[in-house]
Amino acid sequence: LAVVALVLRARYHEMRSRDTAAAPTEGDVAIIFTDIAKSTQMWNTNDVAMRAALDIHHQAVRKVIADHNAYEVKTIGDSFMI
């Protein structure tokens, strides 16, 4: 039981840690929040198509982040904080 607890704790820490190499340390900073409008309705209408669309959305947003040397603070569902 103790081993399971240690493994779960390590995995939790792994999920909570971030790569902060691209995080700004000085200068002007802009914070951007994204969200897909009416996504809950789209999930309820066609979850298979929405899952595929979400994958494309995440790839596109992450490409823009990389192209502009931005920093992904966090992602929850279909929302980004950049």
Coordinates of C-alpha atoms in Angstrom, one line a residue:
L1 CA 0.0 0.0 0.0
A2 CA 2.9 2.4 0.8
V3 CA 4.4 1.7 -2.6
V4 CA 1.2 2.5 -4.3
A5 CA 0.9 5.8 -2.4
L6 CA 4.5 6.7 -3.4
V7 CA 3.8 6.0 -7.0
L8 CA 0.6 8.0 -7.0
R9 CA 2.4 10.9 -5.2
A10 CA 5.2 10.8 -7.9
R11 CA 2.7 10.8 -10.7
Y12 CA 0.7 13.7 -9.1
H13 CA 3.9 15.7 -8.9
E14 CA 4.8 14.9 -12.5
M15 CA 1.4 16.1 -13.7
R16 CA 1.6 19.3 -11.6
S17 CA 5.1 20.3 -12.7
R18 CA 5.7 22.5 -15.8
D19 CA 8.4 23.3 -18.2
T20 CA 9.1 26.9 -17.3
A21 CA 12.0 27.4 -19.7
A22 CA 10.0 29.7 -22.0
A23 CA 8.3 31.6 -19.1
P24 CA 9.0 35.3 -19.2
T25 CA 11.3 36.6 -16.4
E26 CA 11.2 40.3 -17.4
G27 CA 9.8 42.9 -19.7
D28 CA 6.2 43.4 -20.9
V29 CA 3.9 40.4 -20.5
A30 CA 0.5 39.8 -22.1
I31 CA -1.9 37.1 -20.7
I32 CA -4.2 35.4 -23.2
F33 CA -7.2 33.2 -22.4
T34 CA -8.8 31.1 -25.1
D35 CA -12.1 29.2 -25.0
I36 CA -14.2 27.4 -27.6
A37 CA -17.7 29.0 -27.6
K38 CA -20.6 26.6 -27.0
S39 CA -18.2 23.7 -26.6
T40 CA -20.4 22.0 -24.0
Q41 CA -23.3 21.9 -26.5
M42 CA -20.9 20.6 -29.2
W43 CA -19.7 17.8 -26.8
N44 CA -23.3 16.8 -26.2
T45 CA -24.2 16.9 -29.8
N46 CA -21.3 14.9 -31.2
D47 CA -18.5 13.9 -28.8
V48 CA -16.5 12.0 -31.5
A49 CA -16.3 15.0 -33.8
M50 CA -15.6 17.3 -30.9
R51 CA -12.7 15.2 -29.7
A52 CA -11.1 15.4 -33.2
A53 CA -11.8 19.1 -33.4
L54 CA -10.2 19.6 -29.9
D55 CA -7.1 17.8 -31.0
I56 CA -6.8 20.1 -34.1
H57 CA -7.5 23.1 -31.9
H58 CA -4.8 22.2 -29.4
Q59 CA -2.2 21.5 -32.2
A60 CA -3.0 24.9 -33.8
V61 CA -2.8 26.8 -30.5
R62 CA 0.4 25.1 -29.5
K63 CA 1.9 25.9 -33.0
V64 CA 1.1 29.6 -32.5
I65 CA 2.6 29.4 -29.0
A66 CA 5.8 27.9 -30.4
D67 CA 5.9 30.3 -33.4
H68 CA 5.8 33.3 -31.1
N69 CA 8.0 32.0 -28.4
A70 CA 5.0 32.2 -26.0
Y71 CA 4.5 30.2 -22.8
E72 CA 1.6 27.8 -22.1
V73 CA 0.7 28.4 -18.5
K74 CA -2.1 25.8 -18.4
T75 CA -4.7 24.1 -20.4
I76 CA -8.1 22.9 -19.0
G77 CA -10.5 21.2 -21.4
D78 CA -10.7 23.4 -24.5
S79 CA -9.3 26.5 -22.7
F80 CA -5.7 27.8 -22.7
M81 CA -4.0 30.3 -20.6
I82 CA -1.0 31.7 -22.5

